[in-house]
Every structure is written in structure tokens, then in C-alpha cells.
Coordinates of C-alpha atoms and ligand atoms in Angstrom, one line a residue:
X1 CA 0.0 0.0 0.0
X2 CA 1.3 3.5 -0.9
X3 CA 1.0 5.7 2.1
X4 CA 0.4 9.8 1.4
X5 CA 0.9 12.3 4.3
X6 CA -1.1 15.4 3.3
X7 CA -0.7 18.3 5.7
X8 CA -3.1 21.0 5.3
X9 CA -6.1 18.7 4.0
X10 CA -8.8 20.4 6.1
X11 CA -8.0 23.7 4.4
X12 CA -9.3 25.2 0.9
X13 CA -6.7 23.5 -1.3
X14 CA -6.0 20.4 0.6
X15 CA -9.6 19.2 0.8
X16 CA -9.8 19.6 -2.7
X17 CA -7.4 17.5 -3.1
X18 CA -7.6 15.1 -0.2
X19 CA -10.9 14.5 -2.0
X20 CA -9.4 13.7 -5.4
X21 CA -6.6 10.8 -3.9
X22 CA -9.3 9.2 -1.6
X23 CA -11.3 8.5 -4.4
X24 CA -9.1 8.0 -7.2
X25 CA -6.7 6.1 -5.4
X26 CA -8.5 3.4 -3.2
X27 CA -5.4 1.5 -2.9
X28 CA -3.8 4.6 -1.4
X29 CA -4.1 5.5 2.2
X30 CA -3.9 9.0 2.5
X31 CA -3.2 10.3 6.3
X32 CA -4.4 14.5 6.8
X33 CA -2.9 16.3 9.2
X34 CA -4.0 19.3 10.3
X35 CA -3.8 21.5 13.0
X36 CA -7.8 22.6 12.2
X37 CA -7.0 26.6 13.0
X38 CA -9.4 29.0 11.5
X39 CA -8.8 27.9 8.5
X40 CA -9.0 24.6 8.5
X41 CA -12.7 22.9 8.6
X42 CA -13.1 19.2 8.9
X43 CA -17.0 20.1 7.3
X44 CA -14.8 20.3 3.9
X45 CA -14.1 16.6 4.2
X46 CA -17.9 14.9 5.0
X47 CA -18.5 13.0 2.2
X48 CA -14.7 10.9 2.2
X49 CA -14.5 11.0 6.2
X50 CA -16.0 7.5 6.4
X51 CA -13.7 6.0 3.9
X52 CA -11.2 3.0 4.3
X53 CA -8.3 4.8 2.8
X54 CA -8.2 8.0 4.4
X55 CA -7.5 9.1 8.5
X56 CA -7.4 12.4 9.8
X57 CA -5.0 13.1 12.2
X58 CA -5.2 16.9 14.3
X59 CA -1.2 18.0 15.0
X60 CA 0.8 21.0 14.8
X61 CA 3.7 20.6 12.3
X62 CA 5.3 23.3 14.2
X63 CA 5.8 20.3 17.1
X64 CA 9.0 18.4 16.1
X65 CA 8.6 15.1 18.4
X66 CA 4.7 15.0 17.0
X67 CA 6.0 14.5 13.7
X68 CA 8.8 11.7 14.7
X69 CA 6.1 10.3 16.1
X70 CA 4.0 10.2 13.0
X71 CA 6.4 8.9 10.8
X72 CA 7.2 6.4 13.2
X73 CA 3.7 5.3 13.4
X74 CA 3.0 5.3 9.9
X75 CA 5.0 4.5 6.8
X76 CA 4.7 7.2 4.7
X77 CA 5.9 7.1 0.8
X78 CA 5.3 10.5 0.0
X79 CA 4.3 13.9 1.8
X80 CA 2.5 16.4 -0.3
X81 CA 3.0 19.8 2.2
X82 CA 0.1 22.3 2.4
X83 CA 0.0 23.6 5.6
X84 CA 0.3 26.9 6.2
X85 CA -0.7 30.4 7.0
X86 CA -2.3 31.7 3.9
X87 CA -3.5 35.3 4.1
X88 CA -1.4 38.0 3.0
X89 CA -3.5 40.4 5.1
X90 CA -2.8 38.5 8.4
X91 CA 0.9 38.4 7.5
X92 CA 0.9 42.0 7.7
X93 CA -0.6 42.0 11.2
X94 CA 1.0 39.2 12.5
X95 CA 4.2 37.6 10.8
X96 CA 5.6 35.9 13.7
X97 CA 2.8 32.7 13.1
X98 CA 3.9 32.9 9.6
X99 CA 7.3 32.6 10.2
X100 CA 6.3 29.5 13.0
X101 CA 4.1 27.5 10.1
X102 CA 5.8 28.3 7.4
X103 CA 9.3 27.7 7.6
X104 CA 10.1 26.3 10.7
X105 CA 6.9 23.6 10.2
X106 CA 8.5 23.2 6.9
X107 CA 11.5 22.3 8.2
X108 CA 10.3 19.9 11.0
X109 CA 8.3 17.5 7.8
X110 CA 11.4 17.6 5.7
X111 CA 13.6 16.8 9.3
X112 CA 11.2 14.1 10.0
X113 CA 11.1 13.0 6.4
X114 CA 14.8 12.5 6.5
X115 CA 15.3 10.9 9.8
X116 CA 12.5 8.2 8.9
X117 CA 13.4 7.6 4.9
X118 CA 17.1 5.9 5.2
X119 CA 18.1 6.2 1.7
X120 CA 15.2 7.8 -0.1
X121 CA 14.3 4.8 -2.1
X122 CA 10.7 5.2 -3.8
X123 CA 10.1 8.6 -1.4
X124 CA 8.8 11.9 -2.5
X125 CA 8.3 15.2 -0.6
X126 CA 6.4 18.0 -2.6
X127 CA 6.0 21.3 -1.5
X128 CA 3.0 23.4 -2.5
X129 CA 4.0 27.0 -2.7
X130 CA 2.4 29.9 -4.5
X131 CA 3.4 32.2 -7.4
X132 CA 3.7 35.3 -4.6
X133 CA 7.4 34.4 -4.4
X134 CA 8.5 35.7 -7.7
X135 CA 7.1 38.9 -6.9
X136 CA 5.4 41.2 -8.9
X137 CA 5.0 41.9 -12.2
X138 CA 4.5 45.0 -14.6
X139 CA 1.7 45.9 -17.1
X140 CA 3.6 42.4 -19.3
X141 CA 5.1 39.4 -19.4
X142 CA 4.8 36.2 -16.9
X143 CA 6.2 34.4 -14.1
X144 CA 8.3 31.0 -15.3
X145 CA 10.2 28.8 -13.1
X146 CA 13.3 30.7 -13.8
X147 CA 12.5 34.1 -12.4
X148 CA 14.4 35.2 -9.2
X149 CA 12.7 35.0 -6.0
X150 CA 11.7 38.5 -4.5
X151 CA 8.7 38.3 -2.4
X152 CA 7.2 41.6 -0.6
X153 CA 4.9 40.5 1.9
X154 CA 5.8 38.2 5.1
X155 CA 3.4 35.5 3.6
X156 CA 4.9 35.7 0.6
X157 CA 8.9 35.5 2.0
X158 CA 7.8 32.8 4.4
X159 CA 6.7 30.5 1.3
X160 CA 9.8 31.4 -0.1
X161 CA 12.1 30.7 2.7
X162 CA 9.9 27.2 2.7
X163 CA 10.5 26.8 -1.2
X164 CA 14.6 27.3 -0.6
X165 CA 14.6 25.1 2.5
X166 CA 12.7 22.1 0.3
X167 CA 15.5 22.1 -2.5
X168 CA 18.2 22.4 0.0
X169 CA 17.3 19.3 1.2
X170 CA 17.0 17.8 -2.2
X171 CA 20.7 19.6 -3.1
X172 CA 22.5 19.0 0.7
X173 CA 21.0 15.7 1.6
X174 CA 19.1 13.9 -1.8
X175 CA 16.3 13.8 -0.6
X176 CA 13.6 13.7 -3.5
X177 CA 11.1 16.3 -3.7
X178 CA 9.2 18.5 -5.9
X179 CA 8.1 22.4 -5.9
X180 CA 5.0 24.0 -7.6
X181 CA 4.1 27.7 -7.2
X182 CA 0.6 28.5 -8.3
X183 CA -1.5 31.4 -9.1
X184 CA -4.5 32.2 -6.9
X185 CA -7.1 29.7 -6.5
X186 CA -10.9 30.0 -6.2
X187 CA -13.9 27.7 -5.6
X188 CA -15.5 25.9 -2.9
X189 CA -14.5 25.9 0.6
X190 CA -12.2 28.6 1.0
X191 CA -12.8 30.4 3.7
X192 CA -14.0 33.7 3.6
X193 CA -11.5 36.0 4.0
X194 CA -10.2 35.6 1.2
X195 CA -11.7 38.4 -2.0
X196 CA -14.2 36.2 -3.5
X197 CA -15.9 34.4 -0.7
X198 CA -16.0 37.7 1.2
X199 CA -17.3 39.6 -1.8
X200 CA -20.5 36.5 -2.3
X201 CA -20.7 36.7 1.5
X202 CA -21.0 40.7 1.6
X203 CA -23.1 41.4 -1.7
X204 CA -25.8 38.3 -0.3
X205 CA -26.0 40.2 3.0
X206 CA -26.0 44.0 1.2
X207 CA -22.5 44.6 3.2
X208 CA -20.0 47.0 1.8
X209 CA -17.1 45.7 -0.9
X210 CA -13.9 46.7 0.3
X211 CA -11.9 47.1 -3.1
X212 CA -8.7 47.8 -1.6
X213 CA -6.6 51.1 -3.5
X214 CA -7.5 51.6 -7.5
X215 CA -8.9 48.1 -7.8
X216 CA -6.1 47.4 -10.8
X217 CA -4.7 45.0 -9.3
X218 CA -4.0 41.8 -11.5
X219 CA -4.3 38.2 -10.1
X220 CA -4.4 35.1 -12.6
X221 CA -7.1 32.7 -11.0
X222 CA -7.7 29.2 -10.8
X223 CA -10.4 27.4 -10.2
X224 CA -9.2 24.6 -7.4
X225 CA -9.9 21.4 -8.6
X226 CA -7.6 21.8 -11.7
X227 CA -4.5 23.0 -8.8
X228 CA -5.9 19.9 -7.0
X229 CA -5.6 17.8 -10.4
X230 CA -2.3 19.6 -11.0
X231 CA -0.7 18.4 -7.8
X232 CA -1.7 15.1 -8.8
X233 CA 0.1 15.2 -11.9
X234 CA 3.0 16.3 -10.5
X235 CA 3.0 14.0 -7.3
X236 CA 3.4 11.4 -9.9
X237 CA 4.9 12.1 -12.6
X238 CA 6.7 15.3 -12.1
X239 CA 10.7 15.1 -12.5
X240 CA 12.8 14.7 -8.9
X241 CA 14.2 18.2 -7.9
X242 CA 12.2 20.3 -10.6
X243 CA 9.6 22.8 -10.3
X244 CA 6.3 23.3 -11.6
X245 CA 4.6 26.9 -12.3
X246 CA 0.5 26.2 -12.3
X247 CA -1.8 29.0 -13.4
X248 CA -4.8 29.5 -15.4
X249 CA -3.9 31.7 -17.9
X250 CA -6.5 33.7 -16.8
X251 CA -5.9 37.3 -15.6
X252 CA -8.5 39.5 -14.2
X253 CA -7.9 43.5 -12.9
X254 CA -9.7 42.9 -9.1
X255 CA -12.2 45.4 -10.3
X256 CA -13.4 43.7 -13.4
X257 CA -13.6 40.5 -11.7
X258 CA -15.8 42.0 -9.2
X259 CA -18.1 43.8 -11.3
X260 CA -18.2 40.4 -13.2
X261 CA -19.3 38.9 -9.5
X262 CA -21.7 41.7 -8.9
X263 CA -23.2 40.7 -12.7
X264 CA -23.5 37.2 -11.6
X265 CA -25.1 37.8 -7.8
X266 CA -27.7 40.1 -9.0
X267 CA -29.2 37.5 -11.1
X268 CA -28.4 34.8 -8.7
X269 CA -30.4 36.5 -6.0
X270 CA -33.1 38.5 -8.2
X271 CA -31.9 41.5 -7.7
X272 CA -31.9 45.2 -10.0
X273 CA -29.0 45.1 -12.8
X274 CA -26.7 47.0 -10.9
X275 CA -27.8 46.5 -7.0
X276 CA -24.5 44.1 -6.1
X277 CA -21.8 46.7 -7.8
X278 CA -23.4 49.8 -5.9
X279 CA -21.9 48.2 -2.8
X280 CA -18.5 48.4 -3.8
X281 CA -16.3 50.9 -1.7
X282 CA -12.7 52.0 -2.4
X283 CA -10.7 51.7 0.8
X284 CA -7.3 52.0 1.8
X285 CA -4.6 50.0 0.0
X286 CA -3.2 47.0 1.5
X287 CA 0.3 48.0 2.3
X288 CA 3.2 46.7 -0.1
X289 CA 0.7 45.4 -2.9
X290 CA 1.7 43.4 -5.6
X291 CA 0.5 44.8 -8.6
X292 CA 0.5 41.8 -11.0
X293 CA 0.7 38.0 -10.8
X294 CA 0.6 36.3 -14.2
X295 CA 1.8 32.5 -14.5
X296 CA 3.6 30.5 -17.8
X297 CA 2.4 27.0 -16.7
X298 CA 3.6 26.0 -20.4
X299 CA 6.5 23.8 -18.6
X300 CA 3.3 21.9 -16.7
X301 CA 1.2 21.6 -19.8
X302 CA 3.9 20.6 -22.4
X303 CA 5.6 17.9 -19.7
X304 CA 2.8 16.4 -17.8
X305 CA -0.3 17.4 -21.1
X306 CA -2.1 19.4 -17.6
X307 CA -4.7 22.4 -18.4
X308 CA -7.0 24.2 -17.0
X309 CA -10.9 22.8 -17.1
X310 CA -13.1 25.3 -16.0
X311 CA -13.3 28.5 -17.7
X312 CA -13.7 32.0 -15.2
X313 CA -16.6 32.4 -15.9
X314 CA -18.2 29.6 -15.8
X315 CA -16.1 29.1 -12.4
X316 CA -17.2 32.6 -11.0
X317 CA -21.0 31.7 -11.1
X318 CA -19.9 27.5 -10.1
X319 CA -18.5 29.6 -6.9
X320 CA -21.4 32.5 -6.5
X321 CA -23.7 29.9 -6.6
X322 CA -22.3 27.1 -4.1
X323 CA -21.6 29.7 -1.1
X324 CA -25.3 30.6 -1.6
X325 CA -26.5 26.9 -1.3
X326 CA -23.9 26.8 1.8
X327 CA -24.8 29.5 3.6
X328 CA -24.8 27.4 6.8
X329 CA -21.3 26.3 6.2
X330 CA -20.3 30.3 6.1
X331 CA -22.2 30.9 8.8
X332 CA -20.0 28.2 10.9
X333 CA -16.6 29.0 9.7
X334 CA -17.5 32.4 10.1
X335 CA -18.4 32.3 14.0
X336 CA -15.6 29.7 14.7
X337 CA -18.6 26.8 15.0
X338 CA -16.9 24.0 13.8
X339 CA -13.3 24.8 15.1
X340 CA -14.8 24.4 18.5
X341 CA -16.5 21.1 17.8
X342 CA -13.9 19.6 16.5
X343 CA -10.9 20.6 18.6
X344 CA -13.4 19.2 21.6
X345 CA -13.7 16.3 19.5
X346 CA -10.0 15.3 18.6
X347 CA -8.8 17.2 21.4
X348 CA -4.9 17.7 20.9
X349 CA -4.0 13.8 20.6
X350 CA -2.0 12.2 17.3
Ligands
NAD1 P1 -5.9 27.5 3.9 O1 -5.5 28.6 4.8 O2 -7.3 27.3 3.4 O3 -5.5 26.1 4.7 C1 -4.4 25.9 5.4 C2 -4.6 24.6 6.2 O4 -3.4 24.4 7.0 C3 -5.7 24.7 7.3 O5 -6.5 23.6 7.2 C4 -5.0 24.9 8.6 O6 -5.7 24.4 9.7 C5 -3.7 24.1 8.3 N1 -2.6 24.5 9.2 C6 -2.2 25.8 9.5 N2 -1.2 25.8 10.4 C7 -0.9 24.5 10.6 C8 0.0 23.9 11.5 N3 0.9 24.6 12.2 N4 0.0 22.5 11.5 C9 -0.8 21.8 10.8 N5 -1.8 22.3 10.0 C10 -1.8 23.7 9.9 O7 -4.8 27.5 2.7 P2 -5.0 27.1 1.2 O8 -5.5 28.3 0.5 O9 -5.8 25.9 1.1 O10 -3.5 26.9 0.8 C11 -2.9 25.7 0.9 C12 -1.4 25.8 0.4 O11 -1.4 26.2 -0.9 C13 -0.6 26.8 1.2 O12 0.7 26.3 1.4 C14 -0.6 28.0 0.3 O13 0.6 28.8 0.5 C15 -0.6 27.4 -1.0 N6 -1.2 28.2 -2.1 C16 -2.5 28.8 -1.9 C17 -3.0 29.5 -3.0 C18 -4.4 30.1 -2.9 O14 -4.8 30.8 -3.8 N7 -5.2 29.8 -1.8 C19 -2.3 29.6 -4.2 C20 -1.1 29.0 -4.3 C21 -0.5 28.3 -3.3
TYD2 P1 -6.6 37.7 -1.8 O1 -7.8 36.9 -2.0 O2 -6.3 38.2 -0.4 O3 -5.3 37.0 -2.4 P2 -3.8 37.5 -2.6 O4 -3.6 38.7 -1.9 O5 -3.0 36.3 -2.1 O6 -3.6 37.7 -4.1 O7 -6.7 39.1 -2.6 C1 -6.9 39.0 -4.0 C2 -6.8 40.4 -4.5 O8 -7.9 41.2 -4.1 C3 -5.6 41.2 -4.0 O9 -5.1 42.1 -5.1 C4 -6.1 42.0 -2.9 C5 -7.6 42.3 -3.3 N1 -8.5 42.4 -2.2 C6 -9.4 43.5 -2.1 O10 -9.3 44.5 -2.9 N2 -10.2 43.6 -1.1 C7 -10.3 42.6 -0.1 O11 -11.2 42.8 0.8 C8 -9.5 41.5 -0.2 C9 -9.6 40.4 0.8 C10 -8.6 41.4 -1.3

């Protein structure tokens, strides 16, 4: 049996995926860890909890002997890492838990990794990173897996610091792992803080739209399940030590985006043409602001034959319209509801 540790599988990305290996893979046994913070919802997971293949395990990767213990306990093959802290806005305000997640977690899995994998045979640790880490980008061209590193916001150098520390590993002690730095992601289950679920959250309750400085801000979206596919790809079949940009090829200014949202909610909800996009407010910019994030993925596509499936806007209304059927789930990840279940559920053991 092939044994997967995937840390991070409660949050947006990783239940996506977590939901893709359980089912395709029923031969696999895929172990989530997860720490279940804010942003991390075992309510993403209901429909492959009960399954054979798959165990969910609360732990801090942060915790150094937790982890020895883990990979004593279980045998894992491969560890695809997506844990982390995620907003860019909480960076600002807090970096410090950034720096604890995403770097020094980073480095406990790939200590733990080493310690229990002898000689490497048949092992593989990917790390999930984002496309922040190049940068930012001017009115043209794109991000490819050879442009320098200079990230501008403390999420942003965290990942990076992650995304050296991986291939150091790989370079200083052969260990054989795999990077892939994606665009932004959007979809189901991502919690809303995040522009678009806030956005379908504040336009359903008639709540301002905080469009933060000229709204020309560029971000090249995906919709999840083709990262989560991506990954997949990659876990398997990507080269050892190489890196894999993943993007949509699909750039939206913030502003058009949202008056494509506001389009799409005012049908959704029978509301006037116009009603959602009279909410939105200019506000102060968030500080150090990456202007533009555009991906080449061509290395992905051309290597591994992956592209993108859903189209945006076929994903924007896929997205408007699920949040509105899940209003209950918003509700509870909103007001902390499930975090409290479930840590007085699972507790803090292994
Ligand atoms: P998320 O914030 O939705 O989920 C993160 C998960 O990690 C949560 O379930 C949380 O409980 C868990 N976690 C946090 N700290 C932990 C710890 N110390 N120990 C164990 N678990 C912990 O994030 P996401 O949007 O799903 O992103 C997943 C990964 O993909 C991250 O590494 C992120 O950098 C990367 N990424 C995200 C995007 C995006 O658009 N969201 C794009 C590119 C890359
Ligand atoms: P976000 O979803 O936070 O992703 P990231 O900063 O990682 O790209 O934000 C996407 C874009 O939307 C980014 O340019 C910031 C902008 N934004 C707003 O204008 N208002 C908001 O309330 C939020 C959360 C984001």
C-alpha cells in the first residue's frame, strides 16, 4: 500500500485534493494532518470521512517530536505539504505565526522525512508554494520557473524561505522532492477571507465591498480542482528536484472580476441590474501590494499534457452559486462553530 501524508487537508486547497486521492486512489491510504485553526474545517471533508483509505489526524507541524512520532507510526511514501498560514493580510498584522508555520513547520516534515526515509528509495516530498514568491509583475510578461525569488509580503517570503529550505534538502542531503508555485485559486470551501468568498458573502448580506486602493490590481485565477488535479500530476509524474509553475492563464484586474461577480449575484439573487456593484467601496490599499501575478504554466502543460478545465466564468457563477447553497457552512466557519466542535472532539492527541 502507498502511504500519502497530506498536511493541510482540512483547508481550501487540501480538501480539494484530499478528496481527489481518496477517491481516485483506493489503494492509497492518505493520512491528513492538520492543525484545524481557523482555517482549517473538517466540514470540507464529510462525504470521504468515512472511507477505508483515508484518516485524519489533528497535530501542529510546528511540534518536532509530534512529527517523529508520526512517521514512526505510519510508513509514509510521500508527503505532499500544504500547511500553512495563507492570508497575506494576516501576515501583515501578524508575521511571527507565519514565520512558525511556514518555515520552521516546513523544516520539522522535511527533518522528519529524512530521519525516517534511510536512503530515499521510492520517497517523495512535494512542496506546494504559491506564485507570490516571484514577486510582482508589470503591465507584461509572466512568471516562469526561472524568475528570481523577491517576495514583498511576510506570507509571501515565508513560502519562499519554505521553497529554498525544500531544494536544499534535495541539493544538501538527496532527498527527492518536488516544488509547484501556483496562481490564486478560487472555488468551494475557501474560507472567507479571502476576496471572493468575502465579496459572495458581503453582496448576499447588502454589506460594503472593500476594493482595496484603485482596484487594478492583477491576479491570474484558478479554479481549485484543476490546482488539486495539477498536484496530482505532479506528485506522480513530475521530474525529482524540478519545479512546476501552475496557473490559469487567466488574468482578471480585481475590479473587473468583481463587477463580473456583482453581474452574476444580481441574477443569482433577483436583484436590480446594478444592486450588487453599488456596494462596492474603495478603501485604503493594503500596504506593499503586488500589482500583477501572471503565470507561464507551459512547462506543466507541455511535460505532464495538464490544463485548466473550468473556464472563469463559468467558475465565478460555479463559486457565487455554491456559497449561496452553503450558507450554513459560512455561517459556521465564520463564527468559529466548527473549530470548537472539532478541537473538543479530537482534542490535541495524534
Ligand atoms: P488554507 O489557509 O485554506 O488552509 C491551510 C490549512 O493548514 C488549514 O486547514 C490549517 O488548519 C492548516 N494549518 C495551518 N497551520 C498549521 C500547522 N501549524 N500545523 C498543521 N496544519 C496547519 O490555505 P489554502 O488556500 O488551502 O492553501 C494551501 C497551500 O497552498 C498553502 O501552502 C498556500 O501557501 C498554497 N497556495 C495557496 C493558494 C491560494 O490561492 N489559496 C495559491 C497558491 C498556493
Ligand atoms: P486575496 O484573495 O487576499 O489573495 P492574494 O492577496 O493572495 O492575491 O486578494 C486578491 C486580490 O484582491 C488582491 O489584489 C487583494 C484584493 N482584495 C481587495 O481588494 N479587497 C479585499 O477585501 C480582499 C480580501 C482582497
Amino acid at each position: 500500500m502507498h502511504h500519502i501524508l497530506v498536511t493541510g487537508g482540512a483547508g481550501f486547497i487540501g480538501s480539494h485534493l484530499i478528496r481527489l486521492l481518496v477517491n481516485k486512489y483506493p489503494d492509497y491510504h492518505i493520512v491528513n494532518l492538520d492543525l484545524l485553526t481557523y482555517a482549517g474545517n473538517l466540514e470540507n471533508l464529510t462525504d470521504v470521512e468515512h472511507k477505508d483509505n483515508y484518516t485524519f489526524v489533528k497535530g501542529d507541524i510546528v511540534d518536532d517530536k509530534f512529527l517523529d512520532e508520526l512517521f514512526a507510526k505510519y510508513n509514509f511514501d510521500g508527503v505532499i505539504h500544504l500547511a500553512a498560514e495563507s492570508h497575506v493580510d494576516r501576515s501583515i498584522e501578524d508575521p511571527m505565526s507565519f514565520i512558525k508555520t511556514n518555515i520552521i513547520g516546513t523544516v520539522n516534515l522535511l527533518n522528519a522525512a529524512r530521519k525516517a526515509w534511510g536512503d530515499y528509495e521510492g520517497k517523495r516530498f512535494y512542496h506546494v508554494s504559491t506564485d507570490e514568491v516571484y514577486g510582482t509583475l508589470g503591465e507584461t510578461g509572466f512568471f516562469t520557473e526561472e524568475t528570481s525569488y523577491d517576495p514583498r509580503s511576510p506570507y509571501s517570503s515565508s513560502k519562499a524561505s519554505s521553497d529554498h529550505l525544500v531544494r536544499a534538502y534535495h541539493h544538501t542531503y538527496g532527498m527527492p522532492i518536488v516544488v509547484s508555485n501556483c496562481s490564486n485559486n478560487y472555488g468551494p470551501y475557501q474560507f472567507p477571507e479571502k476576496l471572493l468568498p468575502l465579496f459572495i458573502h458581503n453582496i448576499k448580506n447588502k454589506k460594503a465591498l472593500p476594493v482595496y486602493g484603485d482596484g487594478k490590481y492583477t491576479r491570474d485565477w484558478l479554479w481549485v480542482e484543476d490546482h488539486a488535479i495539477a498536484i496530482d500530476k505532479i506528485y506522480h509524474e513530475g521530474r525529482n528536484g524540478e519545479t512546476y509553475n501552475i496557473g490559469g492563464n487567466n488574468e482578471w484586474k480585481n475590479i473587473d472580476l468583481i463587477h463580473a461577480l456583482c453581474e452574476i449575484m444580481d441574477d443569482l439573487l433577483d436583484r436590480d441590474e446594478g444592486s450588487s456593484a453599488e456596494l462596492i467601496t474603495y478603501v485604503k490599499d493594503r500596504p506593499g501590494h503586488d500589482r500583477r501575478y501572471a503565470i507561464d504554466a507551459s512547462k506543466l502543460m507541455n511535460e505532464l499534457g495538464w490544463e485548466p478545465t473550468i473556464k472563469s466564468t463559468e467558475g465565478l457563477r460555479k463559486t457565487a452559486e455554491w456559497y449561496l447553497e452553503n450558507s450554513e457552512w459560512l455561517e459556521n466557519v465564520t463564527s468559529g462553530a466548527y473549530q470548537k466542535y472539532y478541537l473538543k472532539q479530537y482534542g490535541s492527541e495524534v
